[in-house]
Amino acid sequence: MAALVELRDVVKHFPVTRSLSELVRGAHPAVRALDGVTFDVGDGDAVAIVGESGCGKTTLGRLMLKLVEPTGGAISFAGAPMAEITGEKLRAFRRQAQLVFQNPFDALNPRFTIYRAVVEPLINAGIDKAEHADRVASAFRRVHLADFDRYYDRYPHQLSGGQLQRVVMARALVLGPRFLVADEPVSMLDVSVRAGILALLREVRETMGLTAVYISHDLALVRYLCERTLVMYLGRVVEDAPTEEIVRRPRHPYTQALVAAVPVPDPDQSRAPLPIKGNVPDAREPPSGCSFRDRCPHAMPRCATETPALKPVAGGHQVACHLDTPTSP
Amino acid sequence: MILEVDKLQIHYSTRSGVARAVDGASFVVPEGRIVGLVGESGCGKTTAVRAIMGVLAENGRQAGGRVVFKGQTMDEATTRRLRWRDIAYVPQSAMSSLDPVYTVGSQLVEVLTKRGTHSRASARARSAELFDLVGLSERRLADYPHQFSGGMRQRAAIAMALALEPSLLLADEPVTALDVIVQRQILDVLRSLQQRLHLSMVLVTHDISVVAYLCDEVVVMYAGQVVESGPVREVLARPRHPYTMGLRNAFPDLLSDALELVPIAGSPPDLSEPLSGCRFVPRCPFAQPACSIDSVVTGSDGHRSACRRDAEADTIRTAALDPRTWQRSSSFAMS
Amino acid sequence: MAERAEPVPARASWPLLPVLKRMAAMPLKDPFAFAGLVIYLLFVLVAVFADQLAPVDPLEILFTKAGKLAANVPPGVEFPLGTTNLGRDIYAQLVHGTRSALAVGLSAAIIVATVGTIVGLVAGYFGGTADAVLMRIADMALSLPFLPFVIVLTGFLGASTSNIVLAVALLLWPNSARVIRSQVLTLRERAYVEAARVTGASAWRILFVHIAPNILPLSFVYAAIAIGWAIITEASVSFLGFGDSTSVSWGMMLQDAFASQALSRGQYAWFVPPGICIVLVVVAGFFISRGYEEVFMPRLRGR
Ligand SMILES: Nc1ncnc2c1ncn2[C@@H]1O[C@H](COP(=O)(O)OP(=O)(O)OP(=O)(O)O)[C@@H](O)[C@H]1O
Ligand SMILES: Nc1ncnc2c1ncn2[C@@H]1O[C@H](COP(=O)(O)OP(=O)(O)O)[C@@H](O)[C@H]1O
Ligand code: SF4
Ligand code: SF4
Ligand SMILES: [Mg+2]
Ligand SMILES: [Mg+2]
């Protein structure tokens, strides 16, 4: 299947305020939020991006939606280079690519009624006013907000988190997009509400034939949505495989730690001790070679000098670790 | 029993009336055990531990029931005497409550000298010990909170609570909002502290996986009341209350084969309205007319449930495993 | 999360309406702001009905019934505040001075609020070069010495009231622009602003529909502050003798009184009332701005 979104060696650096000594040395430090990311999202696929906080997941999602520009590398959407999507093309792109936010309490303008929030995209896309009411109603129907017209005149603070997240999804779906990025869409929601939102995400993807990128730090949730998962560490993809492979047979030492860390609701399941220690290093000064090596239980001398590249190890399974590429290329 | 909470009632006075945030909750904490307090948001978990700690919000008051700590019924004077020395507390979002203006070390020294009887010198030595205990390098004492990651700040908050060697630690959502690896590290710290210091602990969370990983006992709260309690193995493997079964279904499980999460339709009741009978009635697929009349607590050998149909618990449990049991489209959409 | 639905409000199609309502309701909550508003209202009434309240031309030289120049007449029935040394009615001057004071204050306020808001919005939202250039200009304007600048500018352009207003506006817009810019910087990071971008809203739409309504109360605060500053400045400039000699203003009254040694002659009725009026309007302006600050920007004040 053709790829809808293609990323080639994408780099994103954010400048940071320089310390005095850096100023004197003339250094230009930067947070290396993304450090060479390459992958494709196939048309109609659902891909998950997992990793610890600060590893660059949100930045990646924002790049795919052209909310920020990459420092290096190239991204394309439906075959068109993202850098060339401007002006009228950008307006068309905005109709096709949408975002669901982590915090539904902040994602809706507190001064807008719910109806107004969902009709905004239609106004922006220049859609005939006569169609607005119908299209809003069908978007609300899609997200299963029963008696939706009851909500039209309310303000966001009058709705619960789960209802708000449904409204946020209605807004994202009202233009009939083909690409959806969901950034931690349930992490701010209550337990009992999560399941409903996850089911909804899965349902709209199937019924609308959406291509979806789902961002999370929780592998257990990702499993319910995506067939394929990318694991990120410090701005790089370290493993890319079918989700079940990631969960059952993780190959990268970091993925193994991630899987081991997920708690399960069964006290009899004996849990292996966490194989890694320490914290994610400062993204301003990642270690040389493999950026995971200061926490990796298998680190070897080679890991300090050579950055492992993402290499296929089996069908549809790629890993960036020297353990999986024993011979130097 | 290091702690007994007996028919505790906590009321908040608000503009729209009295909110019965905790309404007759009873549970016990055995010595040296970790008890998990679970339930949806707003069901009174924070209120309950704040009441035990004697740090209720201004508009809250204990309207009934008792809290017994080491055989002693707590009143205002005893609470004040025992607070921090014997009972310590890691508040919800403790990690964001560190003062950004002072180093973490000086805040720890402050706690030790103000709440305890340490001199500044001994407080500094003790700070280093405490940091070591929660797995932080003592060099980081000189850092400011913003130089700490979320997990490190949570460790520091725990160190602060442990400053005066309490025998009971109340931790409110200590791992919520942390990502899985950090979460696991914090849980391991809590486990090792419990073993090394023979602490008793109440761990508030909405995540039953956390309970399964760390706790010995679990107390399930719903709408200000305890609906089920007992040993973690018992309660999670053979839940007796439909609410616990619902929570269990709604929770993702990395290792299960079922690729379906089942939400509990609807939302918890408004606690400022008068409520009678079982509070789960509007959301319970097994509700019967009798359920609205009054609620009963049944069970023995430590596993207790507040479901009227407890005798049928085994049949209900089987039915509860079927996702269709919980599907009621109209209220589903309201969640 | 329990659903606590409140009564459904009327459909508000314009996001500004609730803000305006809240702003209108504010003085009822803050007694100082209320007092300030009442003072303004009184002065506005006086300005509007000045011709009825004081039918005498404030610049006309008056004569007594005996045909003598009515100079330095003490307060009495005919001249409530007495007359100046040139035989002009002080009461009439005071009443008509209200007009110029309010004209100066309000026009300066409108210019300061408009320019400050637009500059703050543009600099804060677009950032980059536009931001750098605008903020450098603001820095420059802020570094100018206040009164000397006004005097020099009116010296260049002529000592008219409108030039004084222009000078005050030039000096005051940077304050509001800076604060509004920093507010825009935080609002720009809100998820709902990003949501507007994703759904294809243009930059201008985001700026004026999503961000500006949150900024409006701030503009208002700076407008209220500008009123006071403008009136004080006009008074100072007139008092120093650089003002517009053809119009009646409180500052000019003070200058007249000072020049003709009213103080040593004990003609308190000549200079005390305009002094009090200046203090009242200025203080009223600060009361109102303080009230809005309290309501809309509690974080700006110390904890
Ligand atoms: N200060 C207060 N004034 C009024 N009502 C309050 C106050 N604090 C809590 N409540 C109410 O009491 C009930 C229980 O609140 P509590 O915060 O203890 O729940 P919780 O289980 O800890 O929820 P969460 O997971 O959201 O923290 C809720 O309905 C809440 O709205
Ligand atoms: N606008 C920004 N300016 C500076 N640094 C940023 C910015 N956005 C993100 N970062 C940094 O980039 C890294 C990745 O961030 P993010 O994509 O938000 O991670 P995640 O979503 O995985 O938590 C982090 O180190 C973060 O601090
Ligand atoms: S490359 Fe080396 S350090 Fe990196 S994960 Fe593999 S073994 Fe560990
Ligand atoms: S008492 Fe009735 S309503 Fe309550 S949980 Fe049991 S069966 Fe359901
Ligand atoms: Mg993120
Ligand atoms: Mg809580």
Coordinates of N, CA, C and O and ligand atoms in Angstrom, one line a residue, chain A residues 238 251-254 289-304 306-308 319-325, ligand 3:
Chain A
V238 N 13.9 3.7 17.8 CA 14.8 2.6 18.1 C 14.2 1.2 17.8 O 14.9 0.2 17.6
R251 N 12.8 -6.4 21.0 CA 14.2 -6.7 20.7 C 15.1 -5.7 21.3 O 16.2 -6.0 21.7
H252 N 14.7 -4.4 21.1 CA 15.6 -3.4 21.6 C 15.6 -3.3 23.2 O 14.5 -3.4 23.8
P253 N 16.8 -3.2 23.8 CA 16.8 -3.2 25.3 C 15.9 -2.2 25.9 O 15.3 -2.4 26.9
Y254 N 15.7 -1.0 25.2 CA 14.8 0.0 25.7 C 13.4 -0.5 25.6 O 12.6 -0.3 26.6
G289 N 27.4 7.9 20.3 CA 27.0 6.6 19.8 C 25.6 6.3 20.0 O 24.7 7.1 19.7
C290 N 25.2 5.2 20.7 CA 23.9 4.9 21.0 C 23.4 5.7 22.2 O 24.0 5.7 23.3
S291 N 22.4 6.5 22.0 CA 22.0 7.5 23.1 C 21.4 6.7 24.3 O 21.3 7.3 25.4
F292 N 21.2 5.4 24.2 CA 20.6 4.7 25.3 C 21.7 4.0 26.1 O 21.5 3.4 27.2
R293 N 23.0 4.2 25.7 CA 24.0 3.3 26.3 C 24.3 3.5 27.8 O 24.6 2.6 28.5
D294 N 24.0 4.7 28.3 CA 24.3 4.9 29.8 C 23.2 4.2 30.6 O 23.4 4.1 31.8
R295 N 22.2 3.7 30.0 CA 21.2 3.0 30.8 C 21.1 1.5 30.3 O 20.3 0.7 30.9
C296 N 21.8 1.2 29.3 CA 21.6 -0.1 28.7 C 22.4 -1.2 29.4 O 23.6 -1.1 29.7
P297 N 21.7 -2.3 29.8 CA 22.4 -3.4 30.5 C 23.4 -4.2 29.5 O 24.2 -4.9 30.0
H298 N 23.3 -4.0 28.2 CA 24.1 -4.7 27.3 C 25.1 -3.9 26.6 O 25.7 -4.3 25.6
A299 N 25.3 -2.7 27.1 CA 26.2 -1.7 26.3 C 27.6 -2.3 26.2 O 28.1 -3.0 27.1
M300 N 28.2 -2.1 25.0 CA 29.5 -2.6 24.7 C 30.3 -1.5 24.2 O 29.8 -0.4 23.9
P301 N 31.7 -1.6 24.1 CA 32.5 -0.5 23.7 C 32.0 0.1 22.3 O 32.0 1.4 22.2
R302 N 31.6 -0.7 21.4 CA 31.2 -0.2 20.2 C 30.0 0.8 20.3 O 29.9 1.7 19.4
C303 N 29.2 0.6 21.3 CA 28.0 1.4 21.4 C 28.4 2.9 21.7 O 27.6 3.8 21.5
A304 N 29.6 3.1 22.2 CA 30.0 4.5 22.5 C 30.4 5.3 21.3 O 30.4 6.5 21.3
E306 N 29.7 4.2 17.8 CA 28.9 4.0 16.6 C 27.4 4.1 16.9 O 26.9 3.4 17.7
T307 N 26.8 5.0 16.2 CA 25.3 5.1 16.4 C 24.6 4.0 15.6 O 24.8 3.9 14.4
P308 N 23.8 3.2 16.3 CA 23.2 2.1 15.5 C 22.1 2.6 14.7 O 21.3 3.5 15.1
V319 N 15.0 -2.7 14.1 CA 15.6 -2.4 15.4 C 16.9 -1.6 15.2 O 17.6 -1.9 14.2
A320 N 17.1 -0.6 16.1 CA 18.4 0.1 16.0 C 19.2 -0.2 17.2 O 19.2 0.5 18.2
C321 N 19.9 -1.4 17.2 CA 20.8 -1.8 18.3 C 21.9 -2.7 17.7 O 21.7 -3.5 16.9
H322 N 23.1 -2.5 18.3 CA 24.2 -3.3 17.8 C 24.1 -4.7 18.1 O 24.8 -5.6 17.5
L323 N 23.3 -5.1 19.1 CA 23.1 -6.5 19.4 C 22.5 -7.2 18.2 O 22.7 -8.4 18.0
D324 N 21.7 -6.5 17.4 CA 21.0 -7.1 16.3 C 21.8 -7.0 15.0 O 21.4 -7.5 14.0
T325 N 22.9 -6.3 15.0 CA 23.8 -6.2 13.8 C 25.2 -6.5 14.3 O 26.0 -5.6 14.4
Ligands
SF4_3 S1 23.4 -0.2 20.7 FE1 24.4 -0.9 22.5 S2 23.9 0.6 24.1 FE2 22.4 0.8 22.4 S3 20.8 -0.5 23.0 FE3 22.0 -1.7 21.7 S4 23.4 -2.7 23.1 FE4 22.5 -1.1 24.3

